[in-house]
XYZ file of C-alpha atoms in Angstrom:
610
model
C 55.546 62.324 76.728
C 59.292 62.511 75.181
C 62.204 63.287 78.000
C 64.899 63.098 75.446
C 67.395 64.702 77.692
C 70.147 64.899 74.884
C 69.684 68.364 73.817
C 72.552 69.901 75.597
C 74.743 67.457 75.563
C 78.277 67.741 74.434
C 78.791 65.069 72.247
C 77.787 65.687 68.640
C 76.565 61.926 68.633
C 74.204 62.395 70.991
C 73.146 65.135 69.882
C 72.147 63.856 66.419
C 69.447 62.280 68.612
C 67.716 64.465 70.510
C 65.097 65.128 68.518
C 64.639 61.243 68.615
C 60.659 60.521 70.041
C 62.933 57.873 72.037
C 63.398 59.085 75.642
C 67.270 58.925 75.670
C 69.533 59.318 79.004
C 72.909 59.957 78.868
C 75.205 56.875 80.615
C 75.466 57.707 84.451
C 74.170 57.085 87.325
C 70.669 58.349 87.257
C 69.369 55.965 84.591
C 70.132 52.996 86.153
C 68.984 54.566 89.371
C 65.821 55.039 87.186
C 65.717 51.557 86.110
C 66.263 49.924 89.281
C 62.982 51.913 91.053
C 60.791 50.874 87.924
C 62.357 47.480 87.728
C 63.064 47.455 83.719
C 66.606 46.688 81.549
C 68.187 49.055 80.327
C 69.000 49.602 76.068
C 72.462 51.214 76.048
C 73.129 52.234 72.157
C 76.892 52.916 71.650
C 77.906 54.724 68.120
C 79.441 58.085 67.063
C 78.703 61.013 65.150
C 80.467 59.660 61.715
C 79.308 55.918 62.182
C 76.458 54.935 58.566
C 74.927 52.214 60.531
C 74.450 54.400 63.526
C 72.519 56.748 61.099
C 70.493 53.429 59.568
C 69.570 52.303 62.915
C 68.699 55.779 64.191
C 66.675 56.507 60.851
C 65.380 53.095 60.995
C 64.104 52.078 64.599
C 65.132 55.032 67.018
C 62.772 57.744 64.734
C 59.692 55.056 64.842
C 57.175 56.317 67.390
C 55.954 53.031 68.451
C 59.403 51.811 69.146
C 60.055 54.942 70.746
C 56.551 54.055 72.864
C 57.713 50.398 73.325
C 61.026 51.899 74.480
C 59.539 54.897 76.619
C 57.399 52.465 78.590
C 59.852 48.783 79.373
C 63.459 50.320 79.670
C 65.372 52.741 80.257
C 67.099 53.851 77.212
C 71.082 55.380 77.410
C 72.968 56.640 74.104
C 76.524 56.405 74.478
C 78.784 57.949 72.317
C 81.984 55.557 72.208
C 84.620 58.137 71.003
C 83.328 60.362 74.388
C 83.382 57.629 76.429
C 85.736 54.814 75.735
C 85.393 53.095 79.106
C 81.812 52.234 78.782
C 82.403 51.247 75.141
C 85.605 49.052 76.092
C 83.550 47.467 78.860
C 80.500 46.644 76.752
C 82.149 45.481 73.651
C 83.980 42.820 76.237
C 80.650 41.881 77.476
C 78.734 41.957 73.590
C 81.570 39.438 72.365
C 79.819 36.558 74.266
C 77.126 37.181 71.919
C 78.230 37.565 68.761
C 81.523 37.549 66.341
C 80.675 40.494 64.399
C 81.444 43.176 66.966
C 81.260 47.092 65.758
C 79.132 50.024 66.050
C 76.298 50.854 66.432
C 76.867 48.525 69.459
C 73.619 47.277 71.086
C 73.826 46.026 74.597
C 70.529 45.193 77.395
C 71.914 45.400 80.827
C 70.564 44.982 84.289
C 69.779 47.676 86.618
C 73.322 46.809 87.922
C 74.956 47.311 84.972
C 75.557 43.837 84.024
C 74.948 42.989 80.342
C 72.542 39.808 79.718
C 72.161 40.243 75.931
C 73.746 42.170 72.870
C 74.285 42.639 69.471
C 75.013 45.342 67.017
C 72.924 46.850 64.134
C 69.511 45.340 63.872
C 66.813 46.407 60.951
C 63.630 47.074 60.832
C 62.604 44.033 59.796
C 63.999 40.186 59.570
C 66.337 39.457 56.676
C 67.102 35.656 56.536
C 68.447 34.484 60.034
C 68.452 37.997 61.695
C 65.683 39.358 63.470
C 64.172 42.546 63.416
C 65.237 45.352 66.054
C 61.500 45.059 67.051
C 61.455 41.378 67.721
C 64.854 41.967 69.548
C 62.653 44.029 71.897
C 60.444 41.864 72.316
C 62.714 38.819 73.022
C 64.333 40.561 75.855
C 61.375 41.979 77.490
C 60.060 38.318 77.590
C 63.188 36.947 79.009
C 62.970 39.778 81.466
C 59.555 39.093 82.807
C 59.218 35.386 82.544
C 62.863 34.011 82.847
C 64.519 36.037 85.313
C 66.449 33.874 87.061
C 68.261 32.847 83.869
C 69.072 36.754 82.722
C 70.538 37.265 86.156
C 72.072 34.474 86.277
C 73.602 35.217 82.646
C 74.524 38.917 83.286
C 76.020 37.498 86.972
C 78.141 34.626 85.301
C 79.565 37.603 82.013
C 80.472 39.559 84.450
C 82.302 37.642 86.740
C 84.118 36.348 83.565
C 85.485 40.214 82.710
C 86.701 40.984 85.880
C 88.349 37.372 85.829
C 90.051 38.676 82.620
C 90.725 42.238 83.255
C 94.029 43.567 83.277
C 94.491 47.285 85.210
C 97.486 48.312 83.540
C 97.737 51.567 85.071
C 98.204 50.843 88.593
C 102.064 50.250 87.813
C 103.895 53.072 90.190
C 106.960 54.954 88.961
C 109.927 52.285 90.780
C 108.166 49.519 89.604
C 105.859 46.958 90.245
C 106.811 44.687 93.514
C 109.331 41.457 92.680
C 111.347 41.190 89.318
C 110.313 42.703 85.810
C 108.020 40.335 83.922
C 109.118 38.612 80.831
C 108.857 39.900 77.507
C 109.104 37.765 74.372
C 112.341 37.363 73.027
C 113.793 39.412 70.245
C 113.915 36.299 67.921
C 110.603 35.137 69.148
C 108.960 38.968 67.841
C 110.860 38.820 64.813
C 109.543 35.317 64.122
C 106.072 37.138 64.282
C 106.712 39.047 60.333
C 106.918 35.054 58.977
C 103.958 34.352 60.890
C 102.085 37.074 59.233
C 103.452 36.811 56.057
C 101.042 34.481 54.707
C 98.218 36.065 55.472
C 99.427 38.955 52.895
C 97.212 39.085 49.995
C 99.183 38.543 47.089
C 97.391 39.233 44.652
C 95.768 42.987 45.732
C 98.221 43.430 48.833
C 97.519 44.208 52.511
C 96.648 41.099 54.780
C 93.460 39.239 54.444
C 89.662 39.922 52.484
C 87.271 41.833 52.949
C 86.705 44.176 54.369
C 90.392 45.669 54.533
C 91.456 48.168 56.770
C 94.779 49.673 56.744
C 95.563 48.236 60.388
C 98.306 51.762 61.047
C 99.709 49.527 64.054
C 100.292 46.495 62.087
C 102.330 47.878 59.740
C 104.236 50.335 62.160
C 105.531 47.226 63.533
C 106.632 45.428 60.573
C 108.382 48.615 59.668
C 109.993 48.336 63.428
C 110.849 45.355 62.909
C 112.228 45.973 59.372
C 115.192 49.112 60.761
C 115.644 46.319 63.425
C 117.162 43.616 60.766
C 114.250 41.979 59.154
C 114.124 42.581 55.365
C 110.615 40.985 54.617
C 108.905 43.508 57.442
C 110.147 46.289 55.728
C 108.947 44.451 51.981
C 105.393 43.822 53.814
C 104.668 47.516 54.950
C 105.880 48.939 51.923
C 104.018 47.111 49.401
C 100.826 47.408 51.751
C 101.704 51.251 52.227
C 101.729 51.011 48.684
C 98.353 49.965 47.606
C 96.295 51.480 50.134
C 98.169 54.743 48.526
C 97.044 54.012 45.230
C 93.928 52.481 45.704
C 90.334 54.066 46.467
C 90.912 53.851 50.265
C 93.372 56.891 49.534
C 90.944 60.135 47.917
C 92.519 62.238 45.661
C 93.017 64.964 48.931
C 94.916 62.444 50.333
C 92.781 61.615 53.509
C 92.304 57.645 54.067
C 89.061 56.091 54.535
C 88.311 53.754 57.438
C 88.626 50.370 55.340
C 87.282 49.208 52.662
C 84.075 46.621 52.150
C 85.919 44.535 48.884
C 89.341 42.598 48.890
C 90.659 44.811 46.064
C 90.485 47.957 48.445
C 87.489 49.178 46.221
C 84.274 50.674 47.554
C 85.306 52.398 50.871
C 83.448 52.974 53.768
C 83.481 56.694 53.726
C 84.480 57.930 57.219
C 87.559 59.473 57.882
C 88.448 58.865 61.209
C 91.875 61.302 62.304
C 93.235 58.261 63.855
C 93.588 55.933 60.613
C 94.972 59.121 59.203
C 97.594 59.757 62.358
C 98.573 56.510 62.658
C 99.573 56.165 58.549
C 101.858 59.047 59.102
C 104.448 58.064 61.324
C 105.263 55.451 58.289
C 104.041 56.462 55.166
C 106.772 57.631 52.852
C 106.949 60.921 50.747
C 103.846 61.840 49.567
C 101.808 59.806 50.792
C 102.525 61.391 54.033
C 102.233 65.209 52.817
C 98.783 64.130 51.519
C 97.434 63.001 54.905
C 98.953 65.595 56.220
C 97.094 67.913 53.976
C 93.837 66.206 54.626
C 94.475 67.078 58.419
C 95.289 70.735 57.411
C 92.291 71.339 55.108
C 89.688 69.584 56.158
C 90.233 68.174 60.265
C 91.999 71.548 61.447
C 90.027 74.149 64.017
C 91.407 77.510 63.571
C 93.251 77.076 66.916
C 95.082 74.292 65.442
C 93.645 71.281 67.188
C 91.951 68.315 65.096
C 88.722 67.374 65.458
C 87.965 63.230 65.499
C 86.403 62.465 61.801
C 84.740 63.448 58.708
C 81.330 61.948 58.036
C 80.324 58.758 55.248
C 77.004 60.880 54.528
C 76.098 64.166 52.948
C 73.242 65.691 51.876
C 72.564 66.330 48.031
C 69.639 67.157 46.880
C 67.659 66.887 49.705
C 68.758 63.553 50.681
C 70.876 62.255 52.775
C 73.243 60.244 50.971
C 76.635 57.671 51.611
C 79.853 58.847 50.091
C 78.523 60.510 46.914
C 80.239 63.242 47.847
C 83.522 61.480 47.766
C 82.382 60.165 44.299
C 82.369 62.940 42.790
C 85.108 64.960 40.772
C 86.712 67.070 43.049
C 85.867 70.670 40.997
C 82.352 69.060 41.305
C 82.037 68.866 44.901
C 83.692 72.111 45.803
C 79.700 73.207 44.500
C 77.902 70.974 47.241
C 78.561 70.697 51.114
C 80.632 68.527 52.228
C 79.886 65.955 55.029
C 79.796 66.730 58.148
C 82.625 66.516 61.018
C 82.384 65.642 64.164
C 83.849 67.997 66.180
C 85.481 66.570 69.075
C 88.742 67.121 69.851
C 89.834 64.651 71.863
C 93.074 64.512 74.029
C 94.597 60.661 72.674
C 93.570 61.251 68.940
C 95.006 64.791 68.704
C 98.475 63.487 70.477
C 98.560 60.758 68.088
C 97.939 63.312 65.391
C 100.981 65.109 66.842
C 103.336 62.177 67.239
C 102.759 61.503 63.400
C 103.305 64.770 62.312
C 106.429 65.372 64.234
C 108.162 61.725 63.284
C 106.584 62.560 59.617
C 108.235 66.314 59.846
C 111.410 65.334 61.061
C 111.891 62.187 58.482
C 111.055 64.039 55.379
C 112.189 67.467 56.130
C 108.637 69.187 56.743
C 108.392 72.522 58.640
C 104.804 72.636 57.855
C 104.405 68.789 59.528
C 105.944 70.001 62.610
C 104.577 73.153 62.900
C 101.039 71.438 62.335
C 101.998 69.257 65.083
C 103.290 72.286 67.677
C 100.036 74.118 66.767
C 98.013 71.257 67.913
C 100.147 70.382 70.959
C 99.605 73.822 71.967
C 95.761 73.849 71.784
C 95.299 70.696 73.540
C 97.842 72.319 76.428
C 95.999 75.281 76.604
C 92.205 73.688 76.621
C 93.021 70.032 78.286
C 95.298 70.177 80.560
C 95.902 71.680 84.169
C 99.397 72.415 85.590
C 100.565 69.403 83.472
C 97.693 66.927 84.352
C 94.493 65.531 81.946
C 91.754 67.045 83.004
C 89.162 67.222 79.609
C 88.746 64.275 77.437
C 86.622 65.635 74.867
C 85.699 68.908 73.937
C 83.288 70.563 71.377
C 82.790 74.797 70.547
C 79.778 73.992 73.054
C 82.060 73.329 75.653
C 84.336 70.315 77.566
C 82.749 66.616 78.180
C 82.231 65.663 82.154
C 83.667 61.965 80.725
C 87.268 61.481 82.676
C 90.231 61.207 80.550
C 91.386 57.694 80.108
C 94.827 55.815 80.228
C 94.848 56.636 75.665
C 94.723 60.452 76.571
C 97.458 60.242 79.020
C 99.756 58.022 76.989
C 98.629 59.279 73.438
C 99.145 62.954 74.512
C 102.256 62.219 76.657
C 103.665 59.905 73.191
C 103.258 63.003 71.111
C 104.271 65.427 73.279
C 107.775 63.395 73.852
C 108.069 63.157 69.944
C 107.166 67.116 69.272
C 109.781 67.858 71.788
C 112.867 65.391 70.378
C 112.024 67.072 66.854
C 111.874 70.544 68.471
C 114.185 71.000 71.093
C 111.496 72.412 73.310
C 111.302 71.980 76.911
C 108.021 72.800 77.545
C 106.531 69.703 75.140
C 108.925 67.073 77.486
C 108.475 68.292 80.841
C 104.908 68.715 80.205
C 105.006 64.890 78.655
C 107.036 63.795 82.166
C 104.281 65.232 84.025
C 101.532 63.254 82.481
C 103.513 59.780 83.020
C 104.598 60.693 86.518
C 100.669 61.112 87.090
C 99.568 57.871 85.046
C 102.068 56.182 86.783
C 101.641 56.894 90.383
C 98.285 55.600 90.880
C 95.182 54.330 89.178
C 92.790 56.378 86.906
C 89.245 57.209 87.940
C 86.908 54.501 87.468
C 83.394 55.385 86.165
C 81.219 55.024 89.252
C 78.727 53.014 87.405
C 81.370 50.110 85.627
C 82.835 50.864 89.557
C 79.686 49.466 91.307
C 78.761 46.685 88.876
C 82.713 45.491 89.249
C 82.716 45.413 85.269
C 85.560 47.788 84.502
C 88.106 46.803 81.961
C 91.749 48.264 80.892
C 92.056 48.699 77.103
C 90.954 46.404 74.662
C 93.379 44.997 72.482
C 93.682 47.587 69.113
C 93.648 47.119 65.656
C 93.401 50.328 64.234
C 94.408 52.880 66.869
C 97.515 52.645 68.992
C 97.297 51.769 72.431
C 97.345 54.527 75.015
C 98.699 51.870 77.351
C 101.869 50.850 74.699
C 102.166 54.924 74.446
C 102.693 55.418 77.597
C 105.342 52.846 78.045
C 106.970 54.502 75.195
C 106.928 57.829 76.356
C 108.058 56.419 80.191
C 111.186 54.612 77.656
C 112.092 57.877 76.293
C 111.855 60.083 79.403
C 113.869 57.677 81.491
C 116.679 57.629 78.334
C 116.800 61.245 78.662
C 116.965 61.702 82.667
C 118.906 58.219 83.561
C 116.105 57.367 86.082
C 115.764 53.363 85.035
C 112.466 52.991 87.117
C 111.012 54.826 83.562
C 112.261 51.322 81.962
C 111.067 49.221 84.592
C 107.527 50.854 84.627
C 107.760 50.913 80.680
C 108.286 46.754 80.735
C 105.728 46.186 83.247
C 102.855 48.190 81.262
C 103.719 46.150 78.061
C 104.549 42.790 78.793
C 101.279 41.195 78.952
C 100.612 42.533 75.835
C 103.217 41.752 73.967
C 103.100 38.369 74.968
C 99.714 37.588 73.684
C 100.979 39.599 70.461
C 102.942 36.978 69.559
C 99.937 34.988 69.195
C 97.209 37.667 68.210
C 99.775 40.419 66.480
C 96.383 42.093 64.694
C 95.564 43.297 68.014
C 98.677 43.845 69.929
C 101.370 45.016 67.370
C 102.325 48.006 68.763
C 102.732 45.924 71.789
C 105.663 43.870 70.005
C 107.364 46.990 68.713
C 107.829 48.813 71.589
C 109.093 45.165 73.146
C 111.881 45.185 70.877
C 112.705 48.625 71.548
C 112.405 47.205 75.165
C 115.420 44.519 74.684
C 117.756 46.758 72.512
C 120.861 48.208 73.807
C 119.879 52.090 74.251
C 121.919 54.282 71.983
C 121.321 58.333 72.168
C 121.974 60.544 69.680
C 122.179 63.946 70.448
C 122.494 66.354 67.848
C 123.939 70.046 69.211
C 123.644 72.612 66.563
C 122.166 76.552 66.133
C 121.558 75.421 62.065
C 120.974 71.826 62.959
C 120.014 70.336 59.213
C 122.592 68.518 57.763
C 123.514 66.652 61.137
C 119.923 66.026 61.986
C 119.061 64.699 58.202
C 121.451 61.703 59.632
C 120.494 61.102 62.972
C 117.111 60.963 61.867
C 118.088 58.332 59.244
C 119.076 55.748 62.091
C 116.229 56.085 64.341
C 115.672 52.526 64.996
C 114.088 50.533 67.861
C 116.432 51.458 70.662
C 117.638 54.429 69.480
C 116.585 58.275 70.517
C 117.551 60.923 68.500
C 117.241 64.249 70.042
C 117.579 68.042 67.976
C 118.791 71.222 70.686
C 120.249 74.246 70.204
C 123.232 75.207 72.931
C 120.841 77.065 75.038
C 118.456 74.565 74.690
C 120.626 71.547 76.022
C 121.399 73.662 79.253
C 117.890 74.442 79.821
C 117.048 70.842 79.483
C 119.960 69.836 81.641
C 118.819 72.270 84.427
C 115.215 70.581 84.140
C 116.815 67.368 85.131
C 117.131 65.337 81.356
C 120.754 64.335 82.464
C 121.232 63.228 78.932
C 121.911 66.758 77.767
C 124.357 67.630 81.126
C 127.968 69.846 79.366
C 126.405 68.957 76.155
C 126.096 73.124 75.503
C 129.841 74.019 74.745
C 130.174 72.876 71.598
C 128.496 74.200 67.882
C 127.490 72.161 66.353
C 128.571 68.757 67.845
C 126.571 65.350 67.607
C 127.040 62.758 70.391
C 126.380 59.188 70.165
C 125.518 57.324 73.133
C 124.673 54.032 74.576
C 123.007 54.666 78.077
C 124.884 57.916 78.386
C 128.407 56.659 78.103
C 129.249 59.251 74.765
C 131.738 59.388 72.049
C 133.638 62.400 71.172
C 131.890 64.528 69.646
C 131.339 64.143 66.255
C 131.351 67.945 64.223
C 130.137 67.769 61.024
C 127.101 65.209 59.512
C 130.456 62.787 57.636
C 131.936 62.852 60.992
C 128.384 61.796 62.298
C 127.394 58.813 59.859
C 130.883 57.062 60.310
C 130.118 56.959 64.299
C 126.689 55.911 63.630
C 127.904 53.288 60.927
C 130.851 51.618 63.534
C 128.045 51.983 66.872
């Protein structure tokens, strides 16, 4: 008998398998409920809808009758998809790295009835190549251990456990004065910019970008090295540019511009076909001109719903000729494939990604003088407003045309969202975007975030992982508490902003892979704050040059007249008597201004003596 239960699920990912023989559950309370009366472990599978192994395994193992049979009658199986719910991913990829280095998707993970994870790995095959055993034999390992040596699997899954919630960090418990006592330490401007000679040689020299294979374009990596390049070290700029460089030239980059996920050979050859909007986002806030109108491009054409939101990838695997096939599609000429269909999407929108989406298309619109950028960026703000939020507050993760997730929003749709939001509104001069973006940190910061009752009960709930490819919500947030608290004066923004960051950024220091964004918004952190506050009906010429010295520390901030008063009245003290002159640029440093400076020479010999 087959119970699949993923037929009307939300998720595109699970829905790929519910025509599966397996009996799939979605994660939540009633399998493990289900597990605990028949007394069996539980398989949680984590993927998503774009991920080729995922596809492999399912083709592989989870289409095989008698492993859906095997499965059907000793556990409880749960698909997870890891983009819907990152909690359960973040929680189980803690627990899977006690078993193995080679952590990814699709993530494979046997847990107790409690929740606690006693074994896991990732893709398994059919059948044993050299020191790897089959999926089958996996099976059959754990159902042993699960009948004959239980006392040693609880006694495992106890002892991991314990261990996570030794090393968890809830970083969004911080309220909006502050945590109790003094601020904690961050790592000292020369100490971060000691970090670029630290990474610098790891660079490959000979095909660029840091390491071998496989090579990923690491977005938050070299965001920081550009950080810390505008904050007075030369070789952070060199680094990010010639690594911006090759991935732009290389066959990461297709010729629509979109950027594959990494790539499996040191020379940036051979991609792994996904396109995840994230890698995409990320490369925007950086990449010069036009590198950056091509990714933008690839957002328009081929990620953009007609309401304007983005949905989360673009698939490695197509069908051609009746088979299903990896990255031929992206193989072949372009006038060539315009005759087949492309690969699929998967067509999530989901609240972090799309405000990261936003944040690069506003700092990419603003740098290089795009309309189209920003109004790409607006478009998708607006969607997002309109379909995930509620009088200013997350309410929908991830939604599909078939309808919004049940998962909760997490601390990277809060911060992501609230990030772009802050950056759509310095670019625009539009309240709306910033008092919508003070809302969300106000509610992120006065209390925790709900806790999946499951990870709740087994005590194994984690904060974020640290992040190599996708910026933290958690660093976000800080970012956008920085910015909100330079534009109202209220310096328990800064305080929260420190306290969110510090831990990380002190263990970036020694892991920067996984915590860069962590050091960047550090030094940003330890700058003195300078404002710049351009006033202007035709703002162009003056905002060209407050644009150009956007630095760590620095806010630059485009209003019309009326605007500045609205924002005044709306509390952003910043802009207070800043709508009588036009056009007038002030320069700041924590809201002690200059005169006014009234045309964009006047403006870049203030900014050049600040």
């Amino acid at each position: 008998m087959n119970d699949n239960r993923l037929g009307t699920a939300v998720s595109p990912y699970l829905r790929l398998h519910a025509d599966n023989p397996v009996d799939w559950r979605e994660w939540g309370p009633d399998a493990f409920a289900e597990a605990r009366e028949r007394d069996v472990p539980v398989l949680v599978s984590i993927g998503y809808a774009t991920c080729h192994w995922c596809h492999v395994m399912a083709r592989e193992s989870f289409a095989d009758p008698e492993i859906a049979e095997l499965l059907r009658r000793d556990f409880v199986a749960v698909k997870v998809d890891r983009e819907e719910r990152p909690d359960v991913d973040a929680s189980t990829m803690a627990a899977a790295a006690a078993f193995t280095e080679q952590l990814g998707w699709p993530l494979t993970a046997f847990m107790t009835p409690d929740a606690h994870v006693f074994f896991a790995g990732t893709y398994f095959p059919p059948t044993p190549v050299g020191q790897h055993p089959s999926f089958r034999q996996i099976l059959g390992a754990v159902l042993d251990a699960w009948r004959d040596r239980r006392t040693e699997v609880d006694a495992t899954a106890s002892a991991l456990s314990g261990a996570i919630r030794q090393g968890a960090v809830d970083s969004t418990t911080v309220g909006l004065h502050g945590a109790d006592g003094a601020e904690p330490d961050l790592p000292s401007i020369a100490t971060i910019h000691d970090v670029v000679g630290a990474l610098e040689p790891g660079e490959d020299l000979e095909y660029g970008g840091f390491g071998g294979a496989p090579k990923f374009p690491s977005a938050p990596l070299l965001e920081f090295l550009a950080d810390t390049g505008a904050d007075g070290v030369p070789a952070g700029t060199a680094l990010c540019e010639r690594s911006l460089r090759v991935i732009a030239a290389s066959e990461l980059t297709d010729p629509d511009g979109g950027v594959f996920r990494y790539a499996t050979r040191r020379d940036w050859s051979v991609p792994h076909y996904e396109r995840m909007l994230y890698d995409n986002a990320g490369l925007l806030a950086i990449a010069p001109q036009p590198q950056a109108r091509g990714i933008a491009d690839f957002l328009r054409d081929t990620l953009r719903r007609p309401d304007g939101a983005f949905v989360a990838a673009q698939d490695s695997e197509s069908t051609i000729d009746g088979r299903r096939v990896e990255g031929e599609w992206y193989r072949r000429p372009r006038p060539e494939r315009a005759l087949l269909d492309p690969p699929p999407l998967d067509d999530q929108v989901l609240t972090g990604w799309n405000g990261l989406a936003v944040r690069g298309l506003a700092i990419a619109g603003a740098r290089h003088g795009d309309a189209e950028m920003i109004a790409l960026a607006r478009a998708a703000a607006d969607a997002v407003i309109d379909a995930h939020l509620r009088d200013g507050h997350v309410v929908v993760r991830s939604s599909t045309p078939r309808g919004s997730s049940s998962a909760p929003p997490t601390i990277e749709d809060i911060g992501l969202f609230a990030e772009g939001l802050v950056e759509l509104a310095l670019v625009t001069g539009e309240l709306r975007y910033a008092t919508t973006a003070r809302s969300l940190v106000d509610d992120a910061l006065s209390g925790p975030l709900t806790v999946d009752p499951v990870l709740a009960s087994a005590g194994t709930a984690t904060g974020e992982q640290p992040q190599t490819a996708l910026r933290s919500g958690t660093v976000a947030l800080a970012s956008a508490a920085l910015v909100i608290g330079t534009l109202t004066g209220d310096p328990a923004y800064r305080s929260a902003a420190v306290t969110l960051v510090a831990d990380r950024a002190r263990s970036g220091v020694d892991r920067p892979l996984g915590h860069a964004d962590a050091l960047g918004l550090a030094l940003a952190l330890q700058r003195p704050s300078r404002e710049v506050v351009v006033v202007a009906t035709d703002p162009t010429a003056m905002q060209t040059v407050a644009i150009g010295a956007r630095h760590p520390g620095t806010v630059v901030l485009t209003v019309t007249p009326a605007q500045a008063s609205a924002w005044a009245a709306a509390g952003f003290t910043l802009l207070e008597s800043r709508d009588r002159l036009d056009p007038a640029a002030y320069v700041c440093h924590d809201h002690v201004c200059a005169l006014p400076a009234r045309s964009a020479d006047d403006l870049t010999r203030q900014l050049a003596s600040a």
